[in-house]
Amino acid sequence: MPTLSQPTPEVLSGIVDASPDALVVVARDGAVRFANTAAESLFGRPRDELVGARVADLVPDLGLVVSSERLELVAVGPAGELPVEVWASPVSDAGEPLLAVTVRDLRGRPSLAEASARMRDDLIASVSHELRTPLTSIIGYTEILVDMGEQAVSQQAAELLSVIERNAARELRLVEDLLTLASLKTSGLAFCASPTDLVAVVADVVGDHASTATEAGVQLHHSGPSQLWVAGDVARLGQVVRNLVGNALKFTPAGGRVVVELSAQATHGVLVITDQGVGVAAEELPRVFERLYRGAHAVAAHLPGAGLGLPIVKGIVDAHGGDIDVESEQGRGTRFVVRIPLATG
């Protein structure tokens, strides 16, 4: 039976050089004492140039702190900066403390943050799929009970069923939003682009929100041409208008106005939604399209929402080859401008 023996220096050197990751051994003064073959390739320098170089010139933000934790940093290669994953371990040579630094090239690979985000999106999609089925059943059976009339269901029971139906529908919309957001980040948004009359889409959404606006004491107006044909998915564009109008109504106090305007400009149909709401602080404006982000006012006022609507709007608009801008002033209101390519042919 063969016995284990101490590897020879030649064997150890071969093992280190066979590693696909760059490895440099660094002294306490930051000078490189050793570099393997992968390090030559990664940093674009021959080994005799790497030995004696400063590690700060290779991985500027590394420092000389011993850390087994994997850090995502930037290294300097032959073509400039490149993303890398770095971890370090203490070693010694004849009693001299050294640092063995492994540097992994992340080009073409998902970063740790990206991998984590992908796992999160997959989990959201999986959980949302599981929630959608029972919610759909709850809404369906509730509608059946309500439709049975007072002979089968008392007036009080019918009112309670209406509350159940309304809240289940609200949760189902949240689930659908989560699924949409997850698809934007993973497989891409599925939609069927065809000539779509944006005027009809806006009219439907404004009609659906008319009672909400009346109850809130907010004037809701829309204007535009008789038709405006864009290249898009009618259901997805409906999501865009519904989210923007719903947000405008939610943040506009009683006595205010929400105006929805449509127009054609060159190659795009333009949708403008202006409200007289609380507005968005200048420092928060760059973050309004971030997923799950909610402004300080919305949090403080306990307004309903999960920070999904605007990221979904931007994702849908981007998928249509359009763009969206936002302007706002605290205390005066917010204005969203959406541009969608016009239908051709």
Coordinates of C-alpha atoms in Angstrom, one line a residue:
M1 CA 0.0 0.0 0.0
P2 CA 1.5 3.4 -1.1
T3 CA 2.3 5.8 1.7
L4 CA 1.8 9.6 1.7
S5 CA 5.0 11.6 1.6
Q6 CA 5.8 15.3 1.6
P7 CA 5.4 16.6 -2.0
T8 CA 8.6 17.9 -3.6
P9 CA 9.0 21.6 -4.4
E10 CA 8.6 20.7 -8.1
V11 CA 5.2 19.0 -7.4
L12 CA 4.0 21.8 -5.3
S13 CA 5.0 24.3 -8.0
G14 CA 3.2 22.3 -10.6
I15 CA 0.0 22.2 -8.4
V16 CA 0.1 25.9 -7.9
D17 CA 0.7 26.6 -11.6
A18 CA -2.2 24.3 -12.6
S19 CA -4.7 26.4 -10.7
P20 CA -7.1 28.3 -13.0
D21 CA -7.1 31.2 -10.5
A22 CA -4.4 33.7 -10.2
L23 CA -2.3 33.4 -7.0
V24 CA 0.2 35.9 -5.7
V25 CA 2.2 35.7 -2.4
V26 CA 2.6 39.1 -0.8
A27 CA 5.1 40.2 1.9
R28 CA 4.1 42.5 4.7
D29 CA 5.4 45.5 2.8
G30 CA 3.0 44.8 -0.1
A31 CA 5.6 43.5 -2.5
V32 CA 4.8 40.4 -4.5
R33 CA 7.1 37.5 -3.8
F34 CA 5.6 34.9 -6.0
A35 CA 3.1 34.6 -8.9
N36 CA 1.6 31.6 -10.7
T37 CA 1.0 31.2 -14.4
A38 CA -2.7 32.3 -14.1
A39 CA -1.5 35.5 -12.5
E40 CA 0.7 36.2 -15.6
S41 CA -2.3 35.8 -17.8
L42 CA -4.8 37.8 -15.6
F43 CA -2.5 40.8 -15.0
G44 CA -0.8 40.7 -18.4
R45 CA 2.7 40.7 -17.1
P46 CA 5.5 38.1 -17.1
R47 CA 6.3 36.5 -13.8
D48 CA 9.6 38.3 -13.4
E49 CA 7.7 41.6 -13.7
L50 CA 5.1 40.6 -11.2
V51 CA 7.6 39.6 -8.6
G52 CA 8.6 42.8 -6.8
A53 CA 5.5 44.7 -8.0
R54 CA 3.2 46.3 -5.5
V55 CA 0.0 44.4 -4.9
A56 CA -1.8 47.7 -4.7
D57 CA -0.9 48.2 -8.4
L58 CA -2.6 44.9 -9.2
V59 CA -5.7 45.0 -6.9
P60 CA -5.9 48.6 -5.7
D61 CA -8.5 48.2 -3.0
L62 CA -7.2 44.9 -1.5
G63 CA -5.1 46.2 1.4
L64 CA -3.1 43.7 3.4
V65 CA -5.8 42.5 5.8
V66 CA -6.1 38.7 6.1
S67 CA -9.6 37.8 5.2
S68 CA -11.0 34.4 4.2
E69 CA -14.2 36.2 3.1
R70 CA -14.5 36.4 -0.6
L71 CA -14.5 40.1 -1.7
E72 CA -15.6 41.4 -5.1
L73 CA -13.0 44.0 -6.2
V74 CA -11.4 45.4 -9.3
A75 CA -8.1 44.3 -10.6
V76 CA -5.9 46.0 -13.2
G77 CA -5.3 43.8 -16.3
P78 CA -3.7 44.4 -19.7
A79 CA -6.9 46.0 -21.1
G80 CA -7.7 48.0 -18.0
E81 CA -9.9 47.3 -15.0
L82 CA -11.7 44.0 -14.6
P83 CA -14.0 42.5 -12.0
V84 CA -12.5 39.9 -9.7
E85 CA -13.2 37.9 -6.6
V86 CA -10.4 37.9 -4.0
W87 CA -9.7 36.0 -0.9
A88 CA -6.5 35.8 1.2
S89 CA -4.9 33.3 3.6
P90 CA -1.8 33.7 5.9
V91 CA 1.2 31.6 5.1
S92 CA 4.8 31.8 6.2
D93 CA 8.3 31.2 4.7
A94 CA 11.1 30.4 7.2
G95 CA 9.1 32.2 9.9
E96 CA 8.4 35.3 7.7
P97 CA 4.6 36.0 7.7
L98 CA 3.2 36.3 4.1
L99 CA -0.2 36.5 2.5
A100 CA -1.4 34.1 -0.2
V101 CA -3.9 36.1 -2.3
T102 CA -6.2 34.2 -4.8
V103 CA -7.7 36.3 -7.5
R104 CA -10.5 34.9 -9.6
D105 CA -11.6 36.6 -12.9
L106 CA -15.3 37.3 -12.9
R107 CA -15.6 38.3 -16.5
G108 CA -18.3 36.2 -18.1
R109 CA -19.4 34.9 -14.7
P110 CA -22.3 36.1 -12.5
S111 CA -21.0 38.0 -9.5
L112 CA -22.0 36.9 -6.0
A113 CA -24.6 39.8 -6.0
E114 CA -26.0 38.8 -9.3
A115 CA -26.2 35.1 -8.3
S116 CA -28.0 36.1 -5.1
A117 CA -30.4 38.3 -7.0
R118 CA -31.1 35.5 -9.5
M119 CA -31.9 33.1 -6.5
R120 CA -34.1 35.8 -5.0
D121 CA -36.0 36.3 -8.3
D122 CA -36.5 32.5 -8.7
L123 CA -37.8 32.2 -5.2
I124 CA -40.2 35.1 -5.7
A125 CA -41.5 33.6 -9.0
S126 CA -41.9 30.2 -7.4
V127 CA -43.8 31.5 -4.3
S128 CA -45.9 33.8 -6.4
H129 CA -47.0 30.9 -8.7
E130 CA -48.0 28.9 -5.6
L131 CA -50.0 31.9 -4.2
R132 CA -51.8 32.7 -7.4
T133 CA -53.8 29.4 -7.7
P134 CA -55.4 29.5 -4.2
L135 CA -56.1 33.3 -4.5
T136 CA -57.8 32.7 -7.9
S137 CA -60.0 30.0 -6.3
I138 CA -60.9 32.2 -3.4
I139 CA -62.0 35.0 -5.7
G140 CA -63.9 32.6 -7.9
Y141 CA -65.9 31.0 -5.1
T142 CA -66.5 34.3 -3.5
E143 CA -68.0 35.7 -6.7
I144 CA -70.3 32.6 -6.9
L145 CA -71.6 33.1 -3.4
V146 CA -72.2 36.8 -4.0
D147 CA -74.1 36.0 -7.2
M148 CA -76.4 33.5 -5.3
G149 CA -78.4 36.5 -4.0
E150 CA -80.1 37.3 -0.7
Q151 CA -82.2 34.0 -0.8
A152 CA -79.0 32.0 -0.3
V153 CA -76.7 34.6 1.4
S154 CA -77.8 37.2 3.9
Q155 CA -77.1 40.9 3.4
Q156 CA -74.5 41.0 6.1
A157 CA -72.8 37.9 4.7
A158 CA -72.8 39.4 1.2
E159 CA -71.1 42.5 2.6
L160 CA -68.4 40.4 4.3
L161 CA -68.0 38.4 1.1
S162 CA -67.4 41.6 -0.8
V163 CA -64.6 42.5 1.6
I164 CA -63.0 39.1 1.1
E165 CA -63.3 39.4 -2.7
R166 CA -61.8 42.9 -2.7
N167 CA -58.8 42.0 -0.5
A168 CA -58.2 38.8 -2.3
A169 CA -58.2 40.7 -5.6
R170 CA -55.7 43.2 -4.1
E171 CA -53.4 40.3 -3.1
L172 CA -53.7 38.7 -6.5
R173 CA -52.6 42.0 -8.1
L174 CA -49.6 42.0 -5.8
V175 CA -48.8 38.4 -6.8
E176 CA -49.1 39.3 -10.5
D177 CA -46.8 42.2 -10.0
L178 CA -44.2 40.0 -8.3
L179 CA -44.4 37.6 -11.2
T180 CA -44.0 40.4 -13.7
L181 CA -41.0 41.8 -11.7
A182 CA -39.4 38.4 -11.5
S183 CA -39.8 37.7 -15.3
L184 CA -38.2 41.1 -16.0
K185 CA -35.1 40.0 -14.2
T186 CA -34.9 36.3 -15.3
S187 CA -36.4 35.0 -18.6
G188 CA -37.5 38.4 -19.9
L189 CA -40.9 39.9 -20.2
A190 CA -43.3 37.9 -22.3
F191 CA -45.6 40.1 -24.4
C192 CA -47.2 40.1 -27.8
A193 CA -46.5 43.3 -29.8
S194 CA -49.1 44.4 -32.3
P195 CA -50.8 47.7 -33.4
T196 CA -52.5 49.0 -30.2
D197 CA -54.7 52.1 -29.8
L198 CA -53.2 53.8 -26.8
V199 CA -56.2 56.1 -26.6
A200 CA -58.5 53.1 -26.0
V201 CA -56.1 51.8 -23.3
V202 CA -56.1 55.1 -21.5
A203 CA -59.9 55.4 -21.7
D204 CA -60.4 52.0 -20.1
V205 CA -58.0 52.7 -17.3
V206 CA -59.4 56.2 -16.6
G207 CA -62.9 54.7 -16.6
D208 CA -61.9 52.0 -14.1
H209 CA -60.4 54.7 -11.8
A210 CA -63.3 57.2 -12.0
S211 CA -65.0 56.0 -8.9
T212 CA -61.8 55.9 -6.9
A213 CA -61.0 59.5 -7.9
T214 CA -64.5 60.6 -7.0
E215 CA -64.3 58.9 -3.6
A216 CA -60.9 60.6 -3.0
G217 CA -62.2 64.0 -4.1
V218 CA -59.6 64.2 -6.9
Q219 CA -60.4 65.4 -10.4
L220 CA -59.3 62.9 -13.1
H221 CA -59.1 64.2 -16.7
H222 CA -57.7 62.8 -19.9
S223 CA -57.3 64.3 -23.4
G224 CA -55.7 63.4 -26.7
P225 CA -56.4 62.5 -30.3
S226 CA -59.2 60.2 -31.3
Q227 CA -56.7 57.4 -32.0
L228 CA -53.0 56.8 -31.3
W229 CA -51.6 53.5 -32.7
V230 CA -48.4 52.3 -31.1
A231 CA -46.5 49.0 -31.3
G232 CA -47.2 47.2 -28.1
D233 CA -49.0 44.7 -26.0
V234 CA -52.4 46.0 -24.9
A235 CA -52.3 44.2 -21.6
R236 CA -48.8 45.3 -20.7
L237 CA -49.4 48.9 -21.7
G238 CA -52.6 48.7 -19.6
Q239 CA -50.3 47.8 -16.7
V240 CA -48.2 50.9 -17.3
V241 CA -51.2 53.3 -17.5
R242 CA -52.9 51.6 -14.5
N243 CA -49.8 51.8 -12.3
L244 CA -49.1 55.5 -13.1
V245 CA -52.7 56.6 -12.8
G246 CA -53.1 54.6 -9.6
N247 CA -50.0 56.2 -8.1
A248 CA -51.1 59.7 -9.1
L249 CA -54.4 59.3 -7.4
K250 CA -52.8 57.7 -4.3
F251 CA -50.5 60.6 -3.7
T252 CA -52.9 63.5 -4.7
P253 CA -54.9 65.0 -1.8
A254 CA -58.6 65.8 -2.0
G255 CA -59.2 68.9 -4.2
G256 CA -56.3 68.1 -6.5
R257 CA -56.2 67.1 -10.1
V258 CA -54.7 64.2 -12.1
V259 CA -54.4 64.9 -15.9
V260 CA -53.6 62.2 -18.5
E261 CA -52.6 63.5 -21.9
L262 CA -51.8 61.7 -25.1
S263 CA -50.0 63.0 -28.3
A264 CA -48.0 61.8 -31.2
Q265 CA -44.4 63.2 -31.6
A266 CA -42.4 62.1 -34.7
T267 CA -41.8 58.3 -34.2
H268 CA -43.4 57.9 -30.8
G269 CA -46.7 58.0 -29.0
V270 CA -46.4 60.1 -25.8
L271 CA -48.3 59.6 -22.6
V272 CA -48.0 62.3 -19.9
I273 CA -49.5 61.9 -16.5
T274 CA -49.4 64.9 -14.2
D275 CA -50.6 65.1 -10.6
Q276 CA -50.9 67.7 -7.9
G277 CA -49.6 65.3 -5.2
V278 CA -47.0 65.5 -2.5
G279 CA -44.1 65.2 -5.0
V280 CA -40.8 63.4 -4.6
A281 CA -37.7 64.8 -2.8
A282 CA -34.8 65.6 -5.1
E283 CA -32.5 63.1 -3.4
E284 CA -35.1 60.3 -3.8
L285 CA -36.0 61.0 -7.5
P286 CA -33.1 58.9 -9.0
R287 CA -34.3 55.9 -7.0
V288 CA -38.0 55.9 -7.9
F289 CA -37.6 53.1 -10.5
E290 CA -35.6 50.8 -8.1
R291 CA -37.4 47.6 -7.2
L292 CA -38.9 47.6 -3.7
Y293 CA -38.0 51.2 -3.1
R294 CA -40.5 53.4 -1.3
G295 CA -40.1 57.1 -0.6
A296 CA -39.9 58.5 2.9
H297 CA -43.4 60.1 2.6
A298 CA -45.1 56.9 1.6
V299 CA -43.5 55.0 4.5
A300 CA -44.3 57.7 7.0
A301 CA -47.9 58.1 5.8
H302 CA -48.4 54.3 5.8
L303 CA -49.6 54.4 2.2
P304 CA -50.3 51.0 0.7
G305 CA -47.7 49.7 -1.8
A306 CA -44.7 47.5 -2.0
G307 CA -42.4 49.4 -4.3
L308 CA -43.2 47.3 -7.3
G309 CA -45.3 49.5 -9.5
L310 CA -42.7 51.9 -11.0
P311 CA -40.0 49.2 -11.6
I312 CA -42.6 47.2 -13.5
V313 CA -43.6 50.3 -15.5
K314 CA -40.0 51.0 -16.5
G315 CA -39.4 47.3 -17.3
I316 CA -42.5 47.2 -19.6
V317 CA -41.6 50.5 -21.3
D318 CA -38.0 49.4 -21.9
A319 CA -39.2 46.0 -23.3
H320 CA -41.3 48.0 -25.8
G321 CA -38.2 50.0 -26.9
G322 CA -39.6 53.1 -25.3
D323 CA -38.4 55.4 -22.5
I324 CA -39.8 57.1 -19.4
D325 CA -38.9 60.3 -17.6
V326 CA -40.0 61.8 -14.3
E327 CA -40.0 65.3 -13.0
S328 CA -41.2 66.2 -9.5
E329 CA -41.2 69.0 -6.9
Q330 CA -42.1 68.4 -3.3
G331 CA -45.4 70.0 -2.4
R332 CA -46.4 70.6 -6.1
G333 CA -46.7 67.3 -7.8
T334 CA -45.1 64.8 -10.2
R335 CA -45.1 64.4 -14.0
F336 CA -44.3 61.2 -15.8
V337 CA -43.6 61.1 -19.6
V338 CA -43.7 57.8 -21.4
R339 CA -42.8 57.4 -25.0
I340 CA -43.7 54.2 -27.0
P341 CA -42.8 53.7 -30.7
L342 CA -45.6 54.2 -33.1
A343 CA -47.0 51.3 -35.0
T344 CA -45.7 51.0 -38.6
G345 CA -47.4 49.8 -41.7

